[in-house]
């Protein structure tokens, strides 16, 4: 046993790089919302890039180390404190048994990752440890993490002293922005929308709603208008696809 969750106010789950090969049966890939930060956290902890780690979003989390270990944290929108000190993300740290680790939500960004040397160990489901919340499987009992949960880790790839104090240089990190310009490829359903709606969608700003989650980002802004009332045939969705429900507010599909 390595880490115990003491307090949590956000959405925290266990994720590895995803559950692949099962979409034809209606099972999504799941995995991290921010793949770069997830892989960086694993690399800093000396793990295989597919190892399971803790994903935290939309709130804070406090954990206690149950034994000496090395952890790493990466992402954006969070501050990191260990015991009585504050540290930057995108680095790995030696943690002594009994010390607390806290990720506190800031204004910019949503997702951060905490990896532990050896990776988080849970029972794989369909060849993955990723939590699929709506399917109620993977991770820890198929649910989001809560106070009192204990996360077990595997054996580190090297000695803890070798894995600690590693940092991803700032030029190698993504250029995160709170107001990004997003490229969009128009799909085969474009003809179902008015020309005015298409022009609006391409030129207006949209905010990510607080009702968003790992399944989809609900956007708030100028409503889009369907050109006719034709019912579309149901079809598979993939990450990044944009759905326009009857209220005209776009939903971007996530993991």
Short mmCIF file of C-alpha atoms in Angstrom, two decimals:
data_model
loop_
_atom_site.label_atom_id
_atom_site.label_comp_id
_atom_site.label_asym_id
_atom_site.label_seq_id
_atom_site.Cartn_x
_atom_site.Cartn_y
_atom_site.Cartn_z
CA UNK A 1 0.00 0.00 0.00
CA UNK A 2 1.33 3.45 -0.86
CA UNK A 3 -1.20 6.30 -0.79
CA UNK A 4 -4.39 6.91 1.21
CA UNK A 5 -6.90 9.56 0.15
CA UNK A 6 -7.63 11.86 3.10
CA UNK A 7 -9.85 14.53 1.51
CA UNK A 8 -11.28 15.03 -1.96
CA UNK A 9 -13.59 17.59 -3.53
CA UNK A 10 -12.98 17.01 -7.24
CA UNK A 11 -13.46 14.23 -9.76
CA UNK A 12 -10.59 11.77 -9.28
CA UNK A 13 -10.27 8.43 -11.07
CA UNK A 14 -7.60 5.88 -11.89
CA UNK A 15 -6.62 5.93 -15.57
CA UNK A 16 -4.05 4.19 -17.72
CA UNK A 17 -3.54 4.93 -21.43
CA UNK A 18 -6.92 3.47 -22.32
CA UNK A 19 -9.01 0.38 -23.13
CA UNK A 20 -8.43 -0.30 -26.83
CA UNK A 21 -10.03 -2.84 -29.13
CA UNK A 22 -13.49 -2.83 -27.55
CA UNK A 23 -15.29 0.09 -29.22
CA UNK A 24 -17.07 -2.28 -31.62
CA UNK A 25 -18.87 -3.57 -28.53
CA UNK A 26 -19.78 -0.07 -27.34
CA UNK A 27 -16.97 0.20 -24.78
CA UNK A 28 -15.12 3.55 -25.00
CA UNK A 29 -11.35 3.87 -24.79
CA UNK A 30 -11.47 5.94 -21.56
CA UNK A 31 -7.93 6.87 -20.45
CA UNK A 32 -6.56 10.33 -19.63
CA UNK A 33 -8.19 13.62 -20.59
CA UNK A 34 -4.73 15.16 -21.04
CA UNK A 35 -2.58 12.46 -22.60
CA UNK A 36 0.62 14.52 -22.63
CA UNK A 37 0.50 15.35 -18.92
CA UNK A 38 -0.44 11.74 -18.08
CA UNK A 39 2.53 10.31 -20.00
CA UNK A 40 4.87 12.96 -18.58
CA UNK A 41 3.88 12.07 -15.01
CA UNK A 42 4.56 8.38 -15.68
CA UNK A 43 7.90 9.09 -17.33
CA UNK A 44 9.03 11.29 -14.45
CA UNK A 45 8.17 8.48 -12.01
CA UNK A 46 10.17 5.97 -14.07
CA UNK A 47 7.04 4.08 -15.14
CA UNK A 48 6.01 2.53 -18.42
CA UNK A 49 3.88 5.12 -20.24
CA UNK A 50 0.84 2.84 -19.98
CA UNK A 51 0.97 2.56 -16.16
CA UNK A 52 -2.14 3.59 -14.25
CA UNK A 53 -2.04 6.93 -12.45
CA UNK A 54 -4.44 9.19 -10.59
CA UNK A 55 -6.34 11.79 -12.63
CA UNK A 56 -7.82 14.72 -10.67
CA UNK A 57 -10.06 17.43 -12.08
CA UNK A 58 -12.49 20.12 -11.00
CA UNK A 59 -11.41 20.15 -7.34
CA UNK A 60 -8.79 19.37 -4.69
CA UNK A 61 -7.33 16.17 -3.29
CA UNK A 62 -5.17 15.37 -0.23
CA UNK A 63 -3.35 12.07 0.17
CA UNK A 64 -1.07 10.53 2.81
CA UNK A 65 1.92 8.33 2.01
CA UNK A 66 1.72 4.99 3.83
CA UNK A 67 5.33 4.17 3.01
CA UNK A 68 8.34 5.88 1.44
CA UNK A 69 7.72 6.37 -2.26
CA UNK A 70 8.36 8.64 -5.24
CA UNK A 71 5.48 10.54 -6.83
CA UNK A 72 5.32 12.89 -9.78
CA UNK A 73 2.70 15.44 -10.76
CA UNK A 74 1.95 17.03 -14.14
CA UNK A 75 -0.84 19.03 -15.72
CA UNK A 76 -2.16 22.55 -15.49
CA UNK A 77 -4.46 24.42 -13.13
CA UNK A 78 -3.13 22.98 -9.88
CA UNK A 79 -0.62 23.77 -7.15
CA UNK A 80 1.26 21.02 -5.33
CA UNK A 81 2.20 20.91 -1.66
CA UNK A 82 4.11 18.10 0.07
CA UNK A 83 4.32 17.99 3.87
CA UNK A 84 5.05 21.67 4.73
CA UNK A 85 6.50 22.76 1.38
CA UNK A 86 5.14 23.96 -1.97
CA UNK A 87 6.57 22.51 -5.18
CA UNK A 88 6.02 22.98 -8.91
CA UNK A 89 4.33 20.39 -11.12
CA UNK A 90 6.15 18.54 -13.91
CA UNK A 91 8.65 17.03 -11.44
CA UNK A 92 9.14 13.93 -9.28
CA UNK A 93 9.59 13.95 -5.50
CA UNK A 94 10.74 11.59 -2.73
CA UNK A 95 7.94 11.19 -0.18
CA UNK A 96 8.47 9.83 3.32
CA UNK A 97 5.86 7.67 5.04
CA UNK A 98 3.32 9.84 6.86
CA UNK A 99 3.78 12.94 4.68
CA UNK A 100 0.73 14.49 3.03
CA UNK A 101 0.44 15.41 -0.64
CA UNK A 102 -2.11 18.01 -1.76
CA UNK A 103 -3.17 19.11 -5.21
CA UNK A 104 -5.16 22.36 -4.98
CA UNK A 105 -7.27 23.66 -7.88
CA UNK A 106 -6.32 27.01 -9.40
CA UNK A 107 -8.18 29.13 -11.97
CA UNK A 108 -6.60 28.01 -15.26
CA UNK A 109 -6.93 24.44 -16.49
CA UNK A 110 -8.90 21.42 -15.33
CA UNK A 111 -6.82 18.23 -15.19
CA UNK A 112 -3.71 17.10 -13.32
CA UNK A 113 -2.03 13.72 -12.89
CA UNK A 114 -0.28 12.14 -9.95
CA UNK A 115 1.83 9.08 -10.74
CA UNK A 116 3.60 6.87 -8.22
CA UNK A 117 6.77 4.93 -8.99
CA UNK A 118 5.63 1.40 -9.82
CA UNK A 119 2.22 2.54 -11.07
CA UNK A 120 -1.19 2.27 -9.40
CA UNK A 121 -2.18 -1.39 -9.18
CA UNK A 122 -5.82 -2.47 -9.60
CA UNK A 123 -7.50 -5.46 -11.24
CA UNK A 124 -7.51 -4.93 -15.04
CA UNK A 125 -10.84 -5.14 -16.84
CA UNK A 126 -10.73 -5.79 -20.60
CA UNK A 127 -6.95 -5.35 -20.53
CA UNK A 128 -7.02 -1.92 -18.87
CA UNK A 129 -7.11 -0.34 -15.41
CA UNK A 130 -8.87 2.80 -16.70
CA UNK A 131 -12.05 3.75 -14.85
CA UNK A 132 -15.17 3.84 -17.03
CA UNK A 133 -17.64 5.62 -14.75
CA UNK A 134 -20.82 5.04 -16.76
CA UNK A 135 -19.97 1.37 -17.19
CA UNK A 136 -19.09 0.98 -13.50
CA UNK A 137 -15.90 -0.97 -14.15
CA UNK A 138 -12.14 -0.49 -14.17
CA UNK A 139 -10.09 1.53 -11.70
CA UNK A 140 -11.29 1.05 -8.13
CA UNK A 141 -14.69 -0.69 -8.27
CA UNK A 142 -15.59 1.30 -11.39
CA UNK A 143 -16.20 4.52 -9.44
CA UNK A 144 -14.58 7.84 -8.73
CA UNK A 145 -12.17 7.90 -5.81
CA UNK A 146 -13.26 8.98 -2.34
CA UNK A 147 -11.80 9.66 1.10
CA UNK A 148 -10.55 6.47 2.74
CA UNK A 149 -9.50 4.76 -0.50
CA UNK A 150 -6.01 3.25 -0.50
CA UNK A 151 -4.02 3.12 -3.73
CA UNK A 152 -1.55 0.24 -4.04
CA UNK A 153 1.58 0.58 -6.15
CA UNK A 154 3.89 -1.86 -7.91
CA UNK A 155 7.65 -2.13 -7.69
CA UNK A 156 9.58 0.96 -8.86
CA UNK A 157 11.76 0.55 -11.93
CA UNK A 158 14.80 1.91 -10.06
CA UNK A 159 15.77 2.99 -6.55
CA UNK A 160 13.66 5.81 -5.14
CA UNK A 161 16.69 8.10 -4.89
CA UNK A 162 17.36 7.67 -8.61
CA UNK A 163 13.74 8.48 -9.53
CA UNK A 164 13.36 11.59 -7.36
CA UNK A 165 14.14 15.18 -8.40
CA UNK A 166 13.51 14.70 -12.12
CA UNK A 167 11.92 17.56 -14.08
CA UNK A 168 10.43 18.00 -17.55
CA UNK A 169 11.97 21.25 -18.91
CA UNK A 170 9.47 24.02 -19.48
CA UNK A 171 10.15 24.30 -23.27
CA UNK A 172 9.09 20.65 -23.60
CA UNK A 173 5.67 21.26 -22.01
CA UNK A 174 2.50 22.12 -23.98
CA UNK A 175 1.56 25.76 -24.40
CA UNK A 176 -1.67 25.62 -22.40
CA UNK A 177 -4.11 28.48 -22.93
CA UNK A 178 -7.40 29.49 -21.32
CA UNK A 179 -8.65 30.82 -24.68
CA UNK A 180 -7.37 28.47 -27.42
CA UNK A 181 -8.33 28.61 -31.08
CA UNK A 182 -9.62 25.15 -32.05
CA UNK A 183 -9.35 23.68 -35.54
CA UNK A 184 -12.56 22.06 -36.79
CA UNK A 185 -13.10 19.72 -39.74
CA UNK A 186 -16.65 20.08 -41.03
CA UNK A 187 -18.46 16.74 -41.16
CA UNK A 188 -21.04 15.14 -43.46
CA UNK A 189 -23.93 16.59 -41.43
CA UNK A 190 -22.98 20.20 -42.23
CA UNK A 191 -25.87 20.37 -44.71
CA UNK A 192 -28.35 20.01 -41.83
CA UNK A 193 -27.43 23.45 -40.44
CA UNK A 194 -28.16 26.93 -41.77
CA UNK A 195 -25.29 28.84 -43.34
CA UNK A 196 -25.70 31.47 -40.63
CA UNK A 197 -25.19 28.85 -37.92
CA UNK A 198 -22.05 27.52 -39.55
CA UNK A 199 -20.64 31.05 -39.84
CA UNK A 200 -21.54 31.73 -36.19
CA UNK A 201 -19.88 28.55 -34.99
CA UNK A 202 -16.66 29.38 -36.86
CA UNK A 203 -16.44 32.95 -35.57
CA UNK A 204 -17.86 33.09 -32.04
CA UNK A 205 -16.31 32.24 -28.66
CA UNK A 206 -17.73 29.46 -26.49
CA UNK A 207 -17.18 28.73 -22.81
CA UNK A 208 -16.82 25.24 -21.35
CA UNK A 209 -19.79 24.71 -19.02
CA UNK A 210 -19.41 23.64 -15.40
CA UNK A 211 -21.72 20.71 -16.25
CA UNK A 212 -19.00 19.15 -18.43
CA UNK A 213 -17.34 15.85 -17.53
CA UNK A 214 -15.06 13.18 -18.97
CA UNK A 215 -17.75 12.11 -21.45
CA UNK A 216 -18.21 15.53 -23.04
CA UNK A 217 -17.50 19.24 -22.82
CA UNK A 218 -20.76 21.18 -22.95
CA UNK A 219 -20.18 24.57 -24.59
CA UNK A 220 -22.10 27.76 -23.81
CA UNK A 221 -22.47 30.49 -26.41
CA UNK A 222 -24.45 31.39 -29.53
CA UNK A 223 -27.00 28.66 -30.28
CA UNK A 224 -26.81 26.87 -33.63
CA UNK A 225 -29.92 26.28 -35.71
CA UNK A 226 -30.77 23.07 -37.52
CA UNK A 227 -31.76 23.69 -41.13
CA UNK A 228 -34.49 21.03 -41.04
CA UNK A 229 -36.10 18.60 -38.65
CA UNK A 230 -34.70 15.44 -40.22
CA UNK A 231 -33.90 12.76 -37.65
CA UNK A 232 -30.32 11.53 -38.04
CA UNK A 233 -29.43 7.87 -37.94
CA UNK A 234 -27.64 7.03 -34.69
CA UNK A 235 -23.92 6.46 -35.24
CA UNK A 236 -20.72 5.96 -33.30
CA UNK A 237 -18.94 8.97 -31.82
CA UNK A 238 -15.24 9.52 -31.28
CA UNK A 239 -13.20 11.92 -29.15
CA UNK A 240 -13.36 15.41 -30.62
CA UNK A 241 -16.64 14.89 -32.47
CA UNK A 242 -19.11 17.76 -31.96
CA UNK A 243 -22.77 17.04 -31.29
CA UNK A 244 -25.47 19.71 -31.60
CA UNK A 245 -28.58 18.80 -29.55
CA UNK A 246 -31.95 20.48 -29.97
CA UNK A 247 -31.00 23.45 -27.74
CA UNK A 248 -28.26 24.41 -30.20
CA UNK A 249 -25.44 24.33 -27.62
CA UNK A 250 -22.51 22.22 -28.89
CA UNK A 251 -21.14 19.23 -26.98
CA UNK A 252 -17.58 18.10 -27.75
CA UNK A 253 -17.13 14.37 -27.16
CA UNK A 254 -14.31 13.47 -24.75
CA UNK A 255 -12.71 10.19 -23.65
#
